[in-house]
XYZ file of C-alpha atoms in Angstrom:
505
model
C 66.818 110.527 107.138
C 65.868 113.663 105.479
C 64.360 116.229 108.031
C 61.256 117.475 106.076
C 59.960 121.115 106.086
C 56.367 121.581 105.761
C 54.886 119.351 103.405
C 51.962 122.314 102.566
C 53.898 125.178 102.622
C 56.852 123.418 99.800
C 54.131 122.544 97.493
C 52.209 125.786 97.412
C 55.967 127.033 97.132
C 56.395 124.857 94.065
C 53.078 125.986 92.228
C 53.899 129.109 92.550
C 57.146 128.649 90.379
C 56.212 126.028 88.126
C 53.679 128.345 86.348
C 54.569 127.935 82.451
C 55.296 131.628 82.790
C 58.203 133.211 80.835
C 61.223 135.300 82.423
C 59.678 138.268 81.052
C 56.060 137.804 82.918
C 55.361 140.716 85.838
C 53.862 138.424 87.661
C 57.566 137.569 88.782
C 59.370 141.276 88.869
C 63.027 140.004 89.877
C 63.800 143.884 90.786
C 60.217 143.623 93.507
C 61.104 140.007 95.145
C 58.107 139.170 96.672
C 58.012 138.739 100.403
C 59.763 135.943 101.815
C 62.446 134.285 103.909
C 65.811 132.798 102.171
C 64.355 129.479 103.864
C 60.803 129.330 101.958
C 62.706 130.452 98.783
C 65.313 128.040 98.552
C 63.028 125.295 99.020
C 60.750 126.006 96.633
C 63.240 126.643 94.164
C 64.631 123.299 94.678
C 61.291 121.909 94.669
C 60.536 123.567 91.416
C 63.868 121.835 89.700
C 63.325 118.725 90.597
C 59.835 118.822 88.763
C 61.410 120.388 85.934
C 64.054 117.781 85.117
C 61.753 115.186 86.248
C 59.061 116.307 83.656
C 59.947 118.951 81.064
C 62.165 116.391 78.937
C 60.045 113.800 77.344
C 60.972 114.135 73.783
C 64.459 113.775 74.726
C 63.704 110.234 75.997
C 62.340 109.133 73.023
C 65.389 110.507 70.787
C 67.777 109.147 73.149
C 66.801 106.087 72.414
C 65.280 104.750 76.134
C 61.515 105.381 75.336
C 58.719 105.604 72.271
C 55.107 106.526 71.988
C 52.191 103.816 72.489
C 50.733 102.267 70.078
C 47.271 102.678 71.857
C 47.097 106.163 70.734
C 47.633 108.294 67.273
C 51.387 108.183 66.356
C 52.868 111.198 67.576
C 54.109 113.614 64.499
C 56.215 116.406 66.283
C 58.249 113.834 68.346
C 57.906 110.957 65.479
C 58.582 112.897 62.721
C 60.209 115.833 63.523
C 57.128 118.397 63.201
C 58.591 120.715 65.856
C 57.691 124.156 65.512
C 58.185 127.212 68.251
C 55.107 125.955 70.223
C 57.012 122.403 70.737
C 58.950 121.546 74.354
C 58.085 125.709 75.604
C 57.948 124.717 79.588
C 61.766 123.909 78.670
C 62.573 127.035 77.956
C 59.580 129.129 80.467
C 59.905 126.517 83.459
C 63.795 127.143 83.721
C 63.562 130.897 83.100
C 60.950 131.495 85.859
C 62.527 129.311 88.336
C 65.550 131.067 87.452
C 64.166 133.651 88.436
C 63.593 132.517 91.972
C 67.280 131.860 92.494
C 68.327 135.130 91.178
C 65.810 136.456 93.911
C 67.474 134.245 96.521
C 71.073 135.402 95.535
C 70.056 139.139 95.444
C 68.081 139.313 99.137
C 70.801 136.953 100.599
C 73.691 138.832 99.481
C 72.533 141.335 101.434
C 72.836 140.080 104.684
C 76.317 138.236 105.918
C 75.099 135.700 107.295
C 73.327 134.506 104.763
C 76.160 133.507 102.578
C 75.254 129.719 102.353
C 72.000 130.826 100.689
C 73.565 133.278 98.585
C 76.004 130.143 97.916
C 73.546 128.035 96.791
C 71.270 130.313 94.747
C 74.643 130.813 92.581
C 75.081 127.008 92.311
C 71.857 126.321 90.758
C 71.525 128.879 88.579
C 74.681 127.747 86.787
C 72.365 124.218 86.676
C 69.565 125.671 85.533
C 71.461 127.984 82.927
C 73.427 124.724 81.573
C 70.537 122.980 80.849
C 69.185 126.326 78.822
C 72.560 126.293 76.871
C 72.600 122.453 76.261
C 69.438 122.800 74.899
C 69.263 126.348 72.906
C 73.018 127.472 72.587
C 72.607 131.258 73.204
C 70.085 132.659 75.545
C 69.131 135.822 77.768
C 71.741 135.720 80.287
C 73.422 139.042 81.428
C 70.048 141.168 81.261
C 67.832 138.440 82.152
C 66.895 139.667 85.410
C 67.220 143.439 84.896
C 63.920 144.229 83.716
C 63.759 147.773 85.380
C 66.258 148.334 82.827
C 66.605 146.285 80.264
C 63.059 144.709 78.745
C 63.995 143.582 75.908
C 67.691 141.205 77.241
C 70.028 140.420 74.729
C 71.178 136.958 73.756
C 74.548 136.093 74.824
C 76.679 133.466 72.890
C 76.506 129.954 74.538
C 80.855 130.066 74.524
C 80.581 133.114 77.124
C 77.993 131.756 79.202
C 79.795 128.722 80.075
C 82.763 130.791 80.864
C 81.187 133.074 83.464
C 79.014 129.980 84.523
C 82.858 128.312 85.691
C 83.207 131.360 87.491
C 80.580 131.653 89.351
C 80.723 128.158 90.228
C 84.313 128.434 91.744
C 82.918 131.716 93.476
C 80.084 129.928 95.315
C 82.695 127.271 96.359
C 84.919 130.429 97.474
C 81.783 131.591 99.197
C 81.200 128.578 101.006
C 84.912 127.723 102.123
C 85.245 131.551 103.656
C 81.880 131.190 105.282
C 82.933 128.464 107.462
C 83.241 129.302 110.673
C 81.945 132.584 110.808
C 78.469 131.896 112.306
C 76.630 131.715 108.929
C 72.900 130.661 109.035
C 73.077 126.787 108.555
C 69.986 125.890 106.184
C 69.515 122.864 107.588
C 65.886 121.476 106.610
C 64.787 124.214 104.333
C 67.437 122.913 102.287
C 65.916 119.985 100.867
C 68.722 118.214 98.795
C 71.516 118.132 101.597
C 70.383 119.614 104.872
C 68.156 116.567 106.186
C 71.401 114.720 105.904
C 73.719 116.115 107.283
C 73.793 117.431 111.143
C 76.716 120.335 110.880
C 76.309 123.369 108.298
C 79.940 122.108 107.534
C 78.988 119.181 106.173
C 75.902 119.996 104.176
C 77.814 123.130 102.676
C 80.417 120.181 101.728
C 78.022 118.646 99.996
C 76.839 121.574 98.089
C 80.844 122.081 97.166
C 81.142 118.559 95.632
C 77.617 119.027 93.458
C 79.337 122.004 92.304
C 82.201 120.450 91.212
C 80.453 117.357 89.499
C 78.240 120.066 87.362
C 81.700 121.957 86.506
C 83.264 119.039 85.377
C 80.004 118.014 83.633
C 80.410 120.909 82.141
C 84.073 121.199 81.229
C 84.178 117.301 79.516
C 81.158 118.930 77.410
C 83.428 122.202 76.133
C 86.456 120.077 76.090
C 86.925 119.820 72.400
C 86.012 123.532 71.976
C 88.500 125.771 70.314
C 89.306 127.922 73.202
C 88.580 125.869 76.298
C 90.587 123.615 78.203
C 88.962 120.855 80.476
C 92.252 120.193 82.247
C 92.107 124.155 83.261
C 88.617 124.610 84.023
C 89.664 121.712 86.593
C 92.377 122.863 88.101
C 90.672 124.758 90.609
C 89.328 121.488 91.691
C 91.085 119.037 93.875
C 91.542 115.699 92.023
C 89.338 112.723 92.223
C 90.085 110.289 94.531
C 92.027 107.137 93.751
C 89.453 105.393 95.356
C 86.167 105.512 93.854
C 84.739 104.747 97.121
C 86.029 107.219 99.828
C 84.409 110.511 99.773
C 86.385 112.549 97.376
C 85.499 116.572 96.007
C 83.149 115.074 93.755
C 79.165 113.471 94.464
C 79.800 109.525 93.823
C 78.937 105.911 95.834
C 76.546 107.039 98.232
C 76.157 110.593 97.662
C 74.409 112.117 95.126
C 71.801 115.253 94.666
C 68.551 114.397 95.678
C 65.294 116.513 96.788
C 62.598 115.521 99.015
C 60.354 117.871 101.009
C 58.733 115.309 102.415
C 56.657 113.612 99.305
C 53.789 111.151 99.828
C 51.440 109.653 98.141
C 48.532 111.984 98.355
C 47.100 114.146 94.982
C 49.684 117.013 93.986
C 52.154 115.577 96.722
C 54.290 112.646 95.129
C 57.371 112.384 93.417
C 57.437 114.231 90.114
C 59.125 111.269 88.628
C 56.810 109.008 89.881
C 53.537 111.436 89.718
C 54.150 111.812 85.574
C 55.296 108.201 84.974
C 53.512 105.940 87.532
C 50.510 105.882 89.009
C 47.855 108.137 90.744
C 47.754 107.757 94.766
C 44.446 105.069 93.550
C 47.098 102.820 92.538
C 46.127 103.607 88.607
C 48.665 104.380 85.948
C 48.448 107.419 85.231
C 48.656 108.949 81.406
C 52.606 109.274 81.232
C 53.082 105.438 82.280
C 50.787 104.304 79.542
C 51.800 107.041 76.693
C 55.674 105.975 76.654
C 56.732 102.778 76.285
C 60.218 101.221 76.198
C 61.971 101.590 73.161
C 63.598 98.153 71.497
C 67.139 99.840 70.570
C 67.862 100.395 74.682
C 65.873 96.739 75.469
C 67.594 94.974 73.220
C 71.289 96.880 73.784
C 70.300 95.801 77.592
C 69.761 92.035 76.754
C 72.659 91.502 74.081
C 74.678 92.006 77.205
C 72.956 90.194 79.925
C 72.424 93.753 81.736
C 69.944 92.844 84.497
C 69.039 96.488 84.712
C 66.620 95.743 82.055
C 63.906 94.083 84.149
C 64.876 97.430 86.874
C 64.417 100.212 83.704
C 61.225 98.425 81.991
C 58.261 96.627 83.242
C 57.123 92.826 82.137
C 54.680 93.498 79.207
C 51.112 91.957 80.682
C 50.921 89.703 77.517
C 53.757 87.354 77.527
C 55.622 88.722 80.682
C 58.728 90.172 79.184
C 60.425 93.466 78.111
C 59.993 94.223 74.787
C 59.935 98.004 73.485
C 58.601 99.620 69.895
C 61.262 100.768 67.199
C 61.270 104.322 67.077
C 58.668 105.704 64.369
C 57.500 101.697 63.420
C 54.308 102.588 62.107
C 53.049 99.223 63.081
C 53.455 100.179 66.688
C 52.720 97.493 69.157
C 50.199 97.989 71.729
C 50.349 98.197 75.318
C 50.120 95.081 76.245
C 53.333 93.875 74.480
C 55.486 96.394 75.224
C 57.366 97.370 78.295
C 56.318 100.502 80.623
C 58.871 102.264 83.138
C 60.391 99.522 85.190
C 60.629 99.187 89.115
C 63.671 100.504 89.336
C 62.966 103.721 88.337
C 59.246 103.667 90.316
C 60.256 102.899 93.399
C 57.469 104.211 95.469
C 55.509 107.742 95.311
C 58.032 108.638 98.163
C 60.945 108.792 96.516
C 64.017 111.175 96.499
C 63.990 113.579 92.801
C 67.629 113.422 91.669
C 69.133 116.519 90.589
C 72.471 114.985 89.941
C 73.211 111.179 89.658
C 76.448 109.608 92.033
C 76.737 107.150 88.901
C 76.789 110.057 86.569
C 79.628 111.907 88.935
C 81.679 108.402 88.735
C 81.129 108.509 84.989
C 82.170 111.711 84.262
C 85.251 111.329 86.749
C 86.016 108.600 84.411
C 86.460 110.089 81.725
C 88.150 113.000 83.253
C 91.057 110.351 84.438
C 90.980 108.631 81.368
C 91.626 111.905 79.862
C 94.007 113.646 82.286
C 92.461 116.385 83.357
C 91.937 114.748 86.970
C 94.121 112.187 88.294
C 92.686 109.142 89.824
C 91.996 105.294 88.516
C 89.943 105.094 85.684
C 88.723 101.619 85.458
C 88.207 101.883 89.199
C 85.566 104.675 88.377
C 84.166 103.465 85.811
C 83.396 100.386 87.650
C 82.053 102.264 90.409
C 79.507 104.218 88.293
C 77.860 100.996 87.247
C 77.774 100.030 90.802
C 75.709 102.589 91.840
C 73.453 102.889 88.560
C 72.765 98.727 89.813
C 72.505 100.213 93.153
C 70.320 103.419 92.507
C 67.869 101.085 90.299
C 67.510 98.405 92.860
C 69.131 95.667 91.087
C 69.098 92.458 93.233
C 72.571 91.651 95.315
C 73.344 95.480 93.526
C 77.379 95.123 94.139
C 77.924 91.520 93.129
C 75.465 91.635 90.067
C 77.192 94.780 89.151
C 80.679 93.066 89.396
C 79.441 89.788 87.431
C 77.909 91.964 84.628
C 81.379 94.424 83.845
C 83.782 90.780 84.243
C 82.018 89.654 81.211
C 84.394 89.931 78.470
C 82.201 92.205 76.345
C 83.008 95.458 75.033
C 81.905 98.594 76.489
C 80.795 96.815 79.436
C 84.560 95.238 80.554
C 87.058 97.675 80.955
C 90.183 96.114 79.406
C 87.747 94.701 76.558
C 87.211 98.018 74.995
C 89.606 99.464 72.926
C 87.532 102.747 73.111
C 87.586 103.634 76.742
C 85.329 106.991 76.148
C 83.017 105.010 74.132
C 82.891 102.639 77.385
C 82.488 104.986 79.477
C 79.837 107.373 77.201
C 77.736 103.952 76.756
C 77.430 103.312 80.382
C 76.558 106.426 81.501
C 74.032 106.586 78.764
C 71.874 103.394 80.453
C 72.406 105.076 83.873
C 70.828 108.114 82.736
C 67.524 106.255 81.374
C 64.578 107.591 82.263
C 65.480 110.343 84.846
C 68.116 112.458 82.547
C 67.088 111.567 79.116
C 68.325 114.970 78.448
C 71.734 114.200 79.555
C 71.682 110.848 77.735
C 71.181 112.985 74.234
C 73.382 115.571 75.046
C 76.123 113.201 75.468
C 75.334 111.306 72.049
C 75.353 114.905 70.848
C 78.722 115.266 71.904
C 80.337 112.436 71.586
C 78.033 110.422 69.130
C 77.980 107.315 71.617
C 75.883 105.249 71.298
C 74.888 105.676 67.643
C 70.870 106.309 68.414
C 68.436 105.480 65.710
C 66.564 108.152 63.864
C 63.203 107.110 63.302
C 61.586 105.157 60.357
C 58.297 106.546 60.195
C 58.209 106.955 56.363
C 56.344 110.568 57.299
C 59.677 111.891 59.048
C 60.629 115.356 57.688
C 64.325 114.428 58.443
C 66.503 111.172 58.201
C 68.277 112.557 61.356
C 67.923 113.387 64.709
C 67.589 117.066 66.024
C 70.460 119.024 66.892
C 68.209 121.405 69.156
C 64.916 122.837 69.723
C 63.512 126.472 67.958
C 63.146 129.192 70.390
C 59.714 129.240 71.703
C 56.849 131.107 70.627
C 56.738 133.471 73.249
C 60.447 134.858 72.224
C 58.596 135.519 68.928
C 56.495 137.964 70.163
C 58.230 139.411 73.725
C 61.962 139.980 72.386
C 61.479 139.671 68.483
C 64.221 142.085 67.753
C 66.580 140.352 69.573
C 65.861 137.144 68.457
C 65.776 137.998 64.691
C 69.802 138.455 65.936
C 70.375 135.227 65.839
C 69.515 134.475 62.362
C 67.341 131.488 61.007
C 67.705 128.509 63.533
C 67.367 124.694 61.923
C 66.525 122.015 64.175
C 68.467 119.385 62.292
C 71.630 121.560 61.229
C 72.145 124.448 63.993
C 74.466 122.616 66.715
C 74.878 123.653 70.623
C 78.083 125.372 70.323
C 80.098 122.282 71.869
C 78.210 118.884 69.798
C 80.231 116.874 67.859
């Protein structure tokens, strides 16, 4: 069981930071922290990325090829056909700079007292998360004058490349930070820290926890540079103990039974649930609320589910009410069906209004340590992992009899779901990853298409699409336009179907 702080005081802490403010606002002046304690920061920080990932990617789930729009309401042009313009998707840009923000904060008031190094440990650990996600999704961004505003106003743009490199580094810092900590009498964060403090009882073994997250979003990250001309995934690992032969024992890495969850204590009251389950489910009435009936299942992942008897079908989509089966819309079909015969989010991902936010999947940690084995740049059994990271994406959605349904569905000899039936082990691994990721990281479903160009997603066939592609990226938002024009214009004219992340295929 988690051990809850104050239900109040984390929301009021979350409102606060999800304003769709940018990192420039003065109503958050990194260099005048407001007044708080490392405790009340760091959960409302957490808090605050939970609802972000949660909520701030919906187009992504449609172009990843796990949702589309309902055909009870006009089609959608900017996620249908392609009309994106700098006012598209801005909370993903504001939402992750101001929360950002709040870590930075956290790092800079905790560094100055000793015994606050798990904090300080922390803060550093998600804002290489946080900045990730800003580089998977815009390439270069404000990073090394983002929170100098006393001196810099206007902060440059650095190059998505150098980013990631310093990001490594500070990641194998914060590790540094937390091994030399132990044993020194540092403040244990125990409940404020909402993603592993309730579950642990020793600040040895939550900090532990905290090292293997970091090391699942390094290698995350170094499998995404790992084809880039001056990288090296088997380097960027080194660092990092190896995975363990057996999936199933605790290794360095989040897997079977551990992964990154938040909960300060959600319930099913207005303004209090699950993010997840608040934007996609239904209202503490029991009623759906406007994200459950506004995205419907899309037929390329329904019908990729049941051409290979994948029983997480019935766990990621909903019976339609008219005929009592899962059926989704073809992405862009201007005959669109309506809601009744077509398939909302499924059980498995709406558990209950209580429900843990997941920061960082154990069946996306299995996946990527995978493909890391399969690769060499970790040793350890590869089929064994793989296997293991459809076990808990059965487990995680609820499947019934998880382990053995898991088991009878990668024996079948089918490719991409048996191990020694593909011929293309990364395209194995890259297509189950990409169902475990439905619906809570559609973003990290697209980005891996974008890298690898598994599965092949369709583009949609609304006749009225401005492209016969998908987009690469999203346009810097509006606000950029008008707070840091100068530097922007620096980056030179930015294409949403051409201009790549620095690492995509």
């Amino acid at each position: 069981m988690k051990k809850y702080i104050s239900i109040i005081a984390a929301f009021f802490m979350a409102g606060v930071t999800g304003c769709k403010k940018d990192y420039l606002s003065l109503e958050t002046n990194p260099n005048t922290p407001s007044v708080t304690t490392p405790a009340l920061s760091l959960s409302a920080a957490l808090n605050a990325s939970a609802a972000i990932v949660a909520g701030d990617y919906t187009e992504y789930g449609v172009w990843a090829g796990y949702w589309t729009t309902s055909g009870n309401y006009v089609p959608n042009q900017t996620i249908n056909q392609y009309q994106i313009t700098n006012t598209s998707f801005q909370g993903d840009w504001n939402d992750w700079f101001s929360n950002l923000t709040n870590y930075n904060n956290l790092q800079q008031i905790a560094a100055k007292d000793p015994t606050q190094g798990y904090y300080q440990a922390i803060a550093m650990i998600m804002k290489a998360y946080g900045f990730s996600h800003l580089v998977d999704n815009y390439n270069d961004v404000p990073y090394s004058q983002a929170f100098n505003l006393s001196k810099v106003t206007f902060p440059v743009y650095d190059k998505g490349p150098a980013i990631y490199t310093d990001l490594f580094k500070q990641l194998d810092a914060a590790i540094a930070l937390i091994k030399t900590g132990e044993g020194k009498n540092l403040i244990e964060p125990g409940a404020p820290d909402i993603v592993f403090g309730g579950d642990n009882s020793t600040a040895t073994a939550e900090m532990d926890d905290w090292i293997k997250f970091a090391n699942t979003l390094k290698l995350r990250m170094a499998l995404r540079v790992s084809n880039v001309s001056g990288f090296s995934a088997g380097t960027i690992m080194s660092t990092t103990v190896s995975a363990a032969d057996d999936p199933s024992t605790p290794a360095n890495f989040l897997g079977l039974g551990i992964e990154a969850d938040s909960n300060p204590g959600y319930i099913n009251a207005s303004g209090k649930q699950n993010p997840y389950y608040a934007d996609y489910g239904f209202d503490p009435t029991g009623n759906p609320v406007f994200g459950n009936v506004y995205w419907r299942a899309n037929a390329f992942s329904v019908n990729m589910l049941n051409s290979t008897n994948d029983p997480r079908a019935s766990a990621l989509y909903a019976p339609t009410t008219s005929g009592g089966i899962i059926r989704g819309n073809v992405f862009g079909d201007p005959g669109v069906k309506s809601n009744p015969f077509t398939s909302a989010q499924g059980p498995g991902l709406l558990k209950s209004p209580e429900q843990n936010a997941v920061l960082l999947s154990g069946a996306e940690s299995l996946f990527l340590q995978a493909e890391a084995a399969e690769k060499g740049y970790l040793t350890g059994n590869a089929q064994g992992l793989y296997e293991a990271g459809i076990t808990a994406s059965f487990e995680a959605l609820n499947v019934p009899n998880a382990d053995a349904a898991a088991t009878t569905y990668y024996s079948q000899l089918v490719p991409n779901v048996n191990w020694a039936t593909s011929t293309n082990k990364e395209q194995a691994i890259i297509t189950q990853k990409w169902i475990a990721l439905n619906g809570y990281f559609n973003f990290e479903g697209y980005n891996e298409y974008r890298r690898t160009g598994y599965p092949n997603l369709p583009s949609s066939i609304d006749p009225a699409a401005i492209s016969p592609t998908l987009p690469t990226r999203l346009p810097y938002p509006l606000e950029e336009l008008t707070t840091n024009q100068a530097n922007l214009a620096k980056e030179g004219t930015i294409s949403v179907f051409t201009s790549k992340i620095f690492w995509a295929k």
